[in-house]
mmCIF file of C-alpha atoms in Angstrom:
data_model
loop_
_atom_site.group_PDB
_atom_site.id
_atom_site.type_symbol
_atom_site.label_atom_id
_atom_site.label_comp_id
_atom_site.label_asym_id
_atom_site.label_seq_id
_atom_site.Cartn_x
_atom_site.Cartn_y
_atom_site.Cartn_z
ATOM 1 C CA MET H 1427 -26.517 -9.735 31.745
ATOM 2 C CA THR H 1428 -25.467 -7.453 32.623
ATOM 3 C CA LYS H 1429 -21.404 -9.556 32.447
ATOM 4 C CA THR H 1430 -22.490 -10.902 28.898
ATOM 5 C CA VAL H 1431 -23.251 -6.517 28.227
ATOM 6 C CA VAL H 1432 -19.910 -6.401 29.266
ATOM 7 C CA ARG H 1433 -18.616 -9.087 28.219
ATOM 8 C CA ASN H 1434 -19.583 -7.935 24.409
ATOM 9 C CA LEU H 1435 -18.156 -4.872 24.662
ATOM 10 C CA ILE H 1436 -14.955 -6.111 26.132
ATOM 11 C CA SER H 1437 -15.045 -8.147 22.911
ATOM 12 C CA VAL H 1438 -15.128 -5.155 20.540
ATOM 13 C CA LEU H 1439 -13.014 -3.109 22.163
ATOM 14 C CA GLU H 1440 -10.432 -5.990 21.692
ATOM 15 C CA LEU H 1441 -10.990 -6.178 17.602
ATOM 16 C CA LEU H 1442 -10.402 -2.573 17.751
ATOM 17 C CA PHE H 1443 -7.088 -2.799 19.207
ATOM 18 C CA SER H 1444 -6.124 -5.826 17.058
ATOM 19 C CA PHE H 1445 -7.911 -3.588 13.488
ATOM 20 C CA CYS H 1446 -4.959 -0.967 14.921
ATOM 21 C CA VAL H 1447 -2.465 -3.509 15.461
ATOM 22 C CA LEU H 1448 -2.790 -4.704 12.051
ATOM 23 C CA ALA H 1449 -2.780 -1.154 10.502
ATOM 24 C CA PHE H 1450 0.384 -0.376 12.159
ATOM 25 C CA GLY H 1451 1.708 -3.465 11.041
ATOM 26 C CA LEU H 1452 1.077 -2.966 7.869
ATOM 27 C CA PHE H 1453 1.844 1.358 7.784
ATOM 28 C CA LEU H 1454 5.583 0.107 8.817
ATOM 29 C CA ILE H 1455 6.018 -3.256 5.709
ATOM 30 C CA PHE H 1456 4.727 -0.666 3.188
ATOM 31 C CA TYR H 1457 6.844 2.343 4.597
ATOM 32 C CA TYR H 1458 9.906 -0.002 4.273
ATOM 33 C CA LEU H 1459 8.413 -1.740 1.328
ATOM 34 C CA PRO H 1460 11.619 -0.227 -1.847
ATOM 35 C CA PHE H 1461 8.245 0.967 -3.473
ATOM 36 C CA SER H 1462 9.187 3.932 -5.177
ATOM 37 C CA PRO H 1463 5.812 5.441 -6.892
ATOM 38 C CA LEU H 1464 7.433 8.529 -8.118
ATOM 39 C CA ALA H 1465 10.472 7.048 -9.953
ATOM 40 C CA HIS H 1466 7.731 4.197 -11.653
ATOM 41 C CA LEU H 1467 6.157 7.321 -12.791
ATOM 42 C CA VAL H 1468 8.912 9.010 -14.694
ATOM 43 C CA SER H 1469 9.868 5.795 -15.853
ATOM 44 C CA LYS H 1470 5.959 5.294 -17.637
ATOM 45 C CA LEU H 1471 6.770 8.605 -19.020
ATOM 46 C CA THR H 1472 10.243 9.393 -19.974
ATOM 47 C CA HIS H 1473 11.121 5.521 -20.297
ATOM 48 C CA SER H 1474 14.215 6.071 -17.963
ATOM 49 C CA ALA H 1475 14.271 4.157 -14.805
ATOM 50 C CA SER H 1476 15.184 6.398 -12.235
ATOM 51 C CA SER H 1477 13.423 10.229 -11.333
ATOM 52 C CA ALA H 1478 16.227 11.670 -11.317
ATOM 53 C CA SER H 1479 15.430 12.788 -15.839
ATOM 54 C CA LEU H 1480 11.685 14.665 -13.603
ATOM 55 C CA PRO H 1481 12.531 18.580 -12.874
ATOM 56 C CA PRO H 1482 13.418 19.100 -9.060
ATOM 57 C CA GLU H 1483 10.047 21.252 -9.133
ATOM 58 C CA ALA H 1484 7.590 18.631 -10.047
ATOM 59 C CA GLN H 1485 9.233 16.196 -8.173
ATOM 60 C CA ALA H 1486 8.938 18.317 -5.324
ATOM 61 C CA ILE H 1487 5.299 19.627 -5.569
ATOM 62 C CA LEU H 1488 5.223 14.880 -6.532
ATOM 63 C CA GLU H 1489 6.449 14.208 -3.595
ATOM 64 C CA THR H 1490 4.286 17.290 -1.051
ATOM 65 C CA GLN H 1491 1.446 16.039 -3.099
ATOM 66 C CA TRP H 1492 1.611 11.559 -2.493
ATOM 67 C CA GLY H 1493 3.538 13.003 1.434
ATOM 68 C CA LEU H 1494 6.294 11.627 0.399
ATOM 69 C CA HIS H 1495 8.635 14.280 2.231
ATOM 70 C CA GLU H 1496 6.808 14.256 5.752
ATOM 71 C CA PRO H 1497 9.154 12.079 8.063
ATOM 72 C CA PHE H 1498 8.438 9.062 9.549
ATOM 73 C CA LEU H 1499 6.129 9.837 13.214
ATOM 74 C CA ASN H 1500 3.870 13.026 10.761
ATOM 75 C CA ARG H 1501 2.976 10.314 8.385
ATOM 76 C CA LEU H 1502 1.718 7.319 10.652
ATOM 77 C CA PHE H 1503 0.166 9.990 12.734
ATOM 78 C CA THR H 1504 -1.925 11.382 9.203
ATOM 79 C CA PHE H 1505 -2.138 7.788 8.756
ATOM 80 C CA PHE H 1506 -4.477 7.131 11.616
ATOM 81 C CA LYS H 1507 -5.676 10.584 12.057
ATOM 82 C CA ASP H 1508 -7.624 9.989 8.751
ATOM 83 C CA LEU H 1509 -8.170 5.958 8.820
ATOM 84 C CA PHE H 1510 -10.213 7.004 12.486
ATOM 85 C CA ARG H 1511 -12.117 9.475 10.098
ATOM 86 C CA GLY H 1512 -12.621 6.477 7.350
ATOM 87 C CA ASP H 1513 -10.495 7.615 4.281
ATOM 88 C CA PHE H 1514 -7.475 5.596 3.343
ATOM 89 C CA GLY H 1515 -6.439 8.454 1.781
ATOM 90 C CA GLN H 1516 -5.971 8.826 -2.730
ATOM 91 C CA SER H 1517 -3.732 6.184 -5.229
ATOM 92 C CA VAL H 1518 -0.733 7.574 -6.475
ATOM 93 C CA TRP H 1519 -1.497 6.333 -10.015
ATOM 94 C CA THR H 1520 -4.949 7.519 -10.763
ATOM 95 C CA GLY H 1521 -5.760 10.093 -8.241
ATOM 96 C CA GLN H 1522 -9.176 8.726 -7.070
ATOM 97 C CA SER H 1523 -10.421 8.476 -3.243
ATOM 98 C CA ILE H 1524 -8.927 4.900 -2.365
ATOM 99 C CA GLY H 1525 -12.017 4.079 -0.545
ATOM 100 C CA SER H 1526 -14.232 4.998 -3.902
ATOM 101 C CA LEU H 1527 -11.647 3.363 -5.872
ATOM 102 C CA ILE H 1528 -11.965 0.322 -4.176
ATOM 103 C CA TRP H 1529 -15.870 0.284 -4.324
ATOM 104 C CA GLN H 1530 -16.334 0.775 -8.277
ATOM 105 C CA ARG H 1531 -13.441 -1.644 -9.222
ATOM 106 C CA GLY H 1532 -14.968 -4.233 -6.204
ATOM 107 C CA GLY H 1533 -18.505 -4.344 -7.888
ATOM 108 C CA PRO H 1534 -17.657 -8.181 -8.391
ATOM 109 C CA SER H 1535 -15.888 -9.512 -5.654
ATOM 110 C CA PRO H 1536 -18.443 -9.762 -3.229
ATOM 111 C CA PHE H 1537 -21.069 -11.155 -5.053
ATOM 112 C CA LEU H 1538 -18.565 -13.844 -5.524
ATOM 113 C CA ALA H 1539 -17.160 -14.339 -2.804
ATOM 114 C CA ALA H 1540 -20.800 -14.948 -1.766
ATOM 115 C CA LEU H 1541 -21.664 -17.343 -3.923
ATOM 116 C CA SER H 1542 -18.439 -19.137 -3.612
ATOM 117 C CA LEU H 1543 -19.139 -20.189 0.527
ATOM 118 C CA LEU H 1544 -22.238 -20.466 -0.931
ATOM 119 C CA GLY H 1545 -20.909 -23.122 -2.686
ATOM 120 C CA VAL H 1546 -18.248 -24.323 -0.897
ATOM 121 C CA SER H 1547 -20.310 -25.031 2.456
ATOM 122 C CA LEU H 1548 -23.143 -27.137 0.493
ATOM 123 C CA SER H 1549 -20.446 -29.113 -1.484
ATOM 124 C CA SER H 1550 -18.390 -30.224 1.439
ATOM 125 C CA LEU H 1551 -21.710 -31.268 3.376
ATOM 126 C CA SER H 1552 -22.891 -33.166 0.977
ATOM 127 C CA TRP H 1553 -19.441 -34.262 -0.036
ATOM 128 C CA ALA H 1554 -17.583 -35.196 2.902
ATOM 129 C CA GLY H 1555 -21.771 -37.589 4.231
ATOM 130 C CA SER H 1556 -21.471 -38.835 1.065
ATOM 131 C CA GLU H 1557 -18.425 -40.011 1.400
ATOM 132 C CA VAL H 1558 -18.131 -41.204 5.581
ATOM 133 C CA LEU H 1559 -21.603 -42.660 4.829
ATOM 134 C CA SER H 1560 -20.037 -44.870 2.074
ATOM 135 C CA LYS H 1561 -16.598 -45.481 3.098
ATOM 136 C CA ASP H 1562 -17.348 -48.871 2.193
ATOM 137 C CA PHE H 1563 -18.153 -49.413 -1.431
ATOM 138 C CA LEU H 1564 -16.442 -47.851 -4.124
ATOM 139 C CA PHE H 1565 -18.625 -44.046 -4.410
ATOM 140 C CA GLY H 1566 -17.016 -43.263 -0.562
ATOM 141 C CA LYS H 1567 -13.547 -44.150 -1.839
ATOM 142 C CA VAL H 1568 -13.961 -42.407 -5.094
ATOM 143 C CA LEU H 1569 -14.752 -39.080 -3.000
ATOM 144 C CA PHE H 1570 -11.809 -39.606 -1.698
ATOM 145 C CA TRP H 1571 -9.666 -39.552 -4.168
ATOM 146 C CA LYS H 1572 -10.888 -37.037 -5.781
ATOM 147 C CA ALA H 1573 -10.637 -34.852 -2.905
ATOM 148 C CA THR H 1574 -6.776 -35.491 -2.793
ATOM 149 C CA ILE H 1575 -6.444 -35.073 -6.028
ATOM 150 C CA LEU H 1576 -7.610 -31.562 -6.056
ATOM 151 C CA LEU H 1577 -6.304 -30.910 -3.140
ATOM 152 C CA CYS H 1578 -2.449 -31.710 -4.628
ATOM 153 C CA ILE H 1579 -3.802 -29.180 -7.420
ATOM 154 C CA PRO H 1580 -2.723 -25.435 -7.689
ATOM 155 C CA PRO H 1581 -5.440 -22.953 -8.198
ATOM 156 C CA PHE H 1582 -3.466 -21.411 -11.195
ATOM 157 C CA ALA H 1583 -3.336 -25.028 -13.311
ATOM 158 C CA THR H 1584 -6.696 -25.591 -12.592
ATOM 159 C CA GLY H 1585 -8.215 -21.973 -13.528
ATOM 160 C CA VAL H 1586 -5.208 -22.922 -16.975
ATOM 161 C CA PHE H 1587 -7.252 -26.645 -17.984
ATOM 162 C CA PHE H 1588 -10.283 -25.014 -17.278
ATOM 163 C CA GLN H 1589 -9.760 -21.343 -19.502
ATOM 164 C CA HIS H 1590 -8.588 -24.216 -22.296
ATOM 165 C CA ILE H 1591 -11.278 -26.639 -22.048
ATOM 166 C CA PHE H 1592 -14.291 -24.937 -22.127
ATOM 167 C CA PRO H 1593 -13.692 -21.184 -23.877
ATOM 168 C CA GLU H 1594 -17.086 -21.171 -24.730
ATOM 169 C CA VAL H 1595 -18.159 -20.923 -20.490
ATOM 170 C CA ARG H 1596 -18.714 -17.434 -19.436
ATOM 171 C CA SER H 1597 -14.792 -16.077 -17.165
ATOM 172 C CA VAL H 1598 -17.862 -15.240 -14.433
ATOM 173 C CA ILE H 1599 -18.442 -19.019 -14.226
ATOM 174 C CA LEU H 1600 -15.307 -20.636 -14.637
ATOM 175 C CA ALA H 1601 -13.834 -17.940 -11.743
ATOM 176 C CA LEU H 1602 -17.047 -19.497 -9.371
ATOM 177 C CA GLY H 1603 -16.347 -22.541 -9.415
ATOM 178 C CA LEU H 1604 -12.275 -22.384 -8.915
ATOM 179 C CA TYR H 1605 -13.022 -19.994 -6.361
ATOM 180 C CA VAL H 1606 -15.194 -23.159 -5.353
ATOM 181 C CA LEU H 1607 -12.899 -26.006 -6.255
ATOM 182 C CA THR H 1608 -9.762 -24.619 -3.848
ATOM 183 C CA PRO H 1609 -10.827 -24.640 -0.145
ATOM 184 C CA LEU H 1610 -12.702 -27.376 -1.124
ATOM 185 C CA PRO H 1611 -11.047 -30.561 -0.527
ATOM 186 C CA TYR H 1612 -9.391 -28.852 2.916
ATOM 187 C CA LEU H 1613 -12.745 -28.172 4.112
ATOM 188 C CA VAL H 1614 -14.076 -31.811 3.135
ATOM 189 C CA PHE H 1615 -11.414 -33.158 5.207
ATOM 190 C CA LEU H 1616 -11.685 -31.194 8.165
ATOM 191 C CA LEU H 1617 -15.449 -32.692 8.206
ATOM 192 C CA ASN H 1618 -14.699 -36.166 7.664
ATOM 193 C CA ALA H 1619 -12.619 -35.683 10.588
ATOM 194 C CA LYS H 1620 -14.779 -33.899 12.548
ATOM 195 C CA LEU H 1621 -17.680 -36.670 11.278
ATOM 196 C CA LYS H 1622 -15.085 -39.699 12.256
ATOM 197 C CA GLU H 1623 -15.133 -38.152 15.591
ATOM 198 C CA GLU H 1624 -19.353 -37.922 16.217
ATOM 199 C CA LEU H 1625 -19.406 -41.337 15.244
ATOM 200 C CA THR H 1626 -17.614 -42.968 17.022
ATOM 201 C CA LYS H 1627 -19.957 -41.006 20.098
ATOM 202 C CA SER H 1628 -22.078 -43.322 22.863
ATOM 203 C CA HIS H 1629 -25.214 -41.228 21.420
ATOM 204 C CA VAL H 1630 -25.017 -41.503 18.043
ATOM 205 C CA ARG H 1631 -23.925 -45.105 18.746
ATOM 206 C CA SER H 1632 -27.488 -45.214 20.927
ATOM 207 C CA ALA H 1633 -29.452 -43.914 18.379
ATOM 208 C CA LEU H 1634 -28.112 -46.066 15.708
ATOM 209 C CA ALA H 1635 -28.119 -49.386 17.660
ATOM 210 C CA GLN H 1636 -32.033 -48.579 18.576
ATOM 211 C CA GLY H 1637 -32.717 -48.491 14.531
ATOM 212 C CA SER H 1638 -33.843 -44.179 14.010
ATOM 213 C CA PRO H 1639 -33.601 -42.927 10.307
ATOM 214 C CA TRP H 1640 -30.131 -41.180 9.069
ATOM 215 C CA HIS H 1641 -32.039 -38.114 8.084
ATOM 216 C CA ARG H 1642 -33.041 -37.646 12.227
ATOM 217 C CA ILE H 1643 -29.903 -38.327 13.954
ATOM 218 C CA ILE H 1644 -28.507 -35.974 10.642
ATOM 219 C CA ALA H 1645 -30.429 -33.210 12.009
ATOM 220 C CA ARG H 1646 -30.156 -33.184 15.980
ATOM 221 C CA ASN H 1647 -27.193 -35.081 16.289
ATOM 222 C CA LEU H 1648 -24.400 -34.808 12.673
ATOM 223 C CA PHE H 1649 -26.054 -31.641 11.992
ATOM 224 C CA LYS H 1650 -24.568 -28.703 14.867
ATOM 225 C CA PRO H 1651 -20.721 -30.289 15.062
ATOM 226 C CA MET H 1652 -20.691 -29.871 11.583
ATOM 227 C CA LEU H 1653 -21.904 -25.985 11.595
ATOM 228 C CA GLY H 1654 -18.992 -25.671 14.475
ATOM 229 C CA VAL H 1655 -16.939 -27.119 11.799
ATOM 230 C CA LEU H 1656 -18.436 -24.320 9.133
ATOM 231 C CA LEU H 1657 -17.635 -21.453 11.081
ATOM 232 C CA SER H 1658 -14.060 -22.632 12.581
ATOM 233 C CA PHE H 1659 -13.359 -22.249 8.703
ATOM 234 C CA LEU H 1660 -14.848 -19.086 7.597
ATOM 235 C CA PRO H 1661 -11.611 -16.499 8.816
ATOM 236 C CA ALA H 1662 -9.671 -19.392 6.288
ATOM 237 C CA TRP H 1663 -11.885 -19.343 3.952
ATOM 238 C CA TRP H 1664 -11.709 -15.436 3.998
ATOM 239 C CA SER H 1665 -7.952 -16.343 3.672
ATOM 240 C CA ILE H 1666 -7.831 -18.477 0.709
ATOM 241 C CA TYR H 1667 -10.725 -16.561 -1.223
ATOM 242 C CA TRP H 1668 -8.930 -13.190 -1.831
ATOM 243 C CA ALA H 1669 -5.339 -15.406 -2.169
ATOM 244 C CA THR H 1670 -6.654 -17.618 -4.998
ATOM 245 C CA SER H 1671 -8.662 -14.191 -6.634
ATOM 246 C CA LEU H 1672 -5.079 -12.877 -7.093
ATOM 247 C CA VAL H 1673 -5.145 -15.912 -9.603
ATOM 248 C CA VAL H 1674 -8.178 -16.352 -11.109
ATOM 249 C CA GLU H 1675 -9.536 -12.560 -11.545
ATOM 250 C CA PRO H 1676 -6.174 -11.705 -13.612
ATOM 251 C CA LEU H 1677 -6.826 -14.644 -15.323
ATOM 252 C CA PHE H 1678 -10.261 -13.998 -16.689
ATOM 253 C CA ARG H 1679 -10.297 -10.562 -16.828
ATOM 254 C CA ILE H 1680 -12.570 -9.914 -13.663
ATOM 255 C CA SER H 1681 -12.621 -6.217 -12.598
ATOM 256 C CA GLY H 1682 -12.642 -6.933 -9.269
ATOM 257 C CA VAL H 1683 -10.505 -6.149 -6.281
ATOM 258 C CA GLY H 1684 -7.582 -8.971 -6.901
ATOM 259 C CA LEU H 1685 -7.025 -7.572 -10.275
ATOM 260 C CA LEU H 1686 -6.953 -3.952 -8.174
ATOM 261 C CA THR H 1687 -3.880 -5.307 -5.704
ATOM 262 C CA PHE H 1688 -2.240 -6.947 -9.143
ATOM 263 C CA GLU H 1689 -2.904 -4.080 -11.654
ATOM 264 C CA ALA H 1690 -1.391 -1.423 -7.991
ATOM 265 C CA TYR H 1691 1.016 -3.890 -7.415
ATOM 266 C CA ARG H 1692 2.160 -3.191 -10.936
ATOM 267 C CA ASN H 1693 1.925 0.273 -10.751
ATOM 268 C CA GLN H 1694 3.721 0.650 -7.081
ATOM 269 C CA ASP H 1695 0.650 2.270 -5.733
ATOM 270 C CA GLY H 1696 1.857 2.063 -2.137
ATOM 271 C CA PRO H 1697 -1.349 4.166 -1.010
ATOM 272 C CA LEU H 1698 -3.612 1.493 -2.561
ATOM 273 C CA LEU H 1699 -1.932 -1.346 -1.959
ATOM 274 C CA LEU H 1700 -2.351 -0.159 1.847
ATOM 275 C CA GLY H 1701 -5.477 0.456 1.878
ATOM 276 C CA ILE H 1702 -6.600 -3.231 0.589
ATOM 277 C CA SER H 1703 -4.543 -5.414 3.172
ATOM 278 C CA LEU H 1704 -6.522 -3.076 5.778
ATOM 279 C CA LEU H 1705 -9.527 -4.273 4.591
ATOM 280 C CA LEU H 1706 -8.460 -6.933 3.596
ATOM 281 C CA GLY H 1707 -6.848 -8.153 7.631
ATOM 282 C CA PHE H 1708 -10.098 -5.870 8.324
ATOM 283 C CA GLY H 1709 -12.572 -8.838 7.216
ATOM 284 C CA ARG H 1710 -10.283 -11.215 8.634
ATOM 285 C CA LEU H 1711 -10.091 -9.569 12.022
ATOM 286 C CA PHE H 1712 -13.878 -9.900 11.878
ATOM 287 C CA LEU H 1713 -14.901 -13.061 11.201
ATOM 288 C CA GLY H 1714 -12.786 -14.525 12.964
ATOM 289 C CA TRP H 1715 -14.295 -12.521 16.700
ATOM 290 C CA LEU H 1716 -17.400 -13.302 14.716
ATOM 291 C CA ARG H 1717 -16.329 -17.416 14.770
ATOM 292 C CA ASP H 1718 -15.162 -16.854 18.688
ATOM 293 C CA GLN H 1719 -18.955 -14.764 19.252
ATOM 294 C CA LEU H 1720 -21.009 -17.629 18.133
ATOM 295 C CA PHE H 1721 -19.353 -20.156 20.384
ATOM 296 C CA ASN H 1722 -19.148 -18.311 22.590
ATOM 297 C CA ASN H 1723 -22.500 -17.549 23.201
ATOM 298 C CA LEU H 1724 -24.592 -19.683 21.192
ATOM 299 C CA PHE H 1725 -22.829 -23.527 19.652
ATOM 300 C CA ASN H 1726 -20.594 -24.340 23.124
ATOM 301 C CA ARG H 1727 -24.083 -24.280 25.149
ATOM 302 C CA GLN H 1728 -25.126 -26.603 22.659
ATOM 303 C CA LEU H 1729 -22.568 -28.887 21.929
ATOM 304 C CA SER H 1730 -21.915 -29.524 24.996
ATOM 305 C CA ASN H 1731 -25.642 -31.344 25.776
ATOM 306 C CA PRO H 1732 -25.546 -32.668 22.424
ATOM 307 C CA ALA H 1733 -29.557 -34.829 22.091
ATOM 308 C CA PRO H 1734 -29.915 -37.853 23.045
#
């Protein structure tokens, strides 16, 4: 019991350390990026690409407000101090708190993400199972080539195709379909490989030779390995989903985190981009940590003792 608590505590500390490393790396990247919110603001107001047209007094006020005049170490210390208090700073374009801005604008994104994960999981399991079990028939071969073709189509092209072919369908439904289709072929190939590997194992072949029905073989011998593949795919799905949202949400005009990221880049809002990157990066780290915990505490023991 004590060893388990200590091991879990160490894993949490490792997660926090990884987040600190991520935050430091992102701070360095955004510190040295050629973003100039001051020049961008002036260009919007005066149609000039330089901040020289702004009075020096106004420039000094904005630089002080945004912390642009502070040296590197002071800005780094302030960044981590605010971060550990849960404060991601303020958007230089809207003046709002970054946390509240993401909360207000990111409403549809978690909902679409949850539906997308459910759709990808159910579709990939049924698709992979049907393809492997029907590999000697035309149905299985059609499924294989459909997955191969989908894997080669960029998300942007699929989204434009959806938008032109189904203009009367609500954009949220089209976006959800695109979120499901983008990672689906890759996950199907992973599940196929695992399923073919499991079907060659002695206990599965023995169950098949004894005439056990397929539903019992799937429940006892194949479901847990398939679930393990889905868990291992979680961090990759998170990255694919949010990368796809940068295309899907501006394309279908869905007011979520993807569209907010696009607008922040267009307005050269470095603090807002940094805050979004931190939240998404932490989500990626957390899902990786959760996957490792589930495998260590549950699946390793169960998979090492397969059902007879």
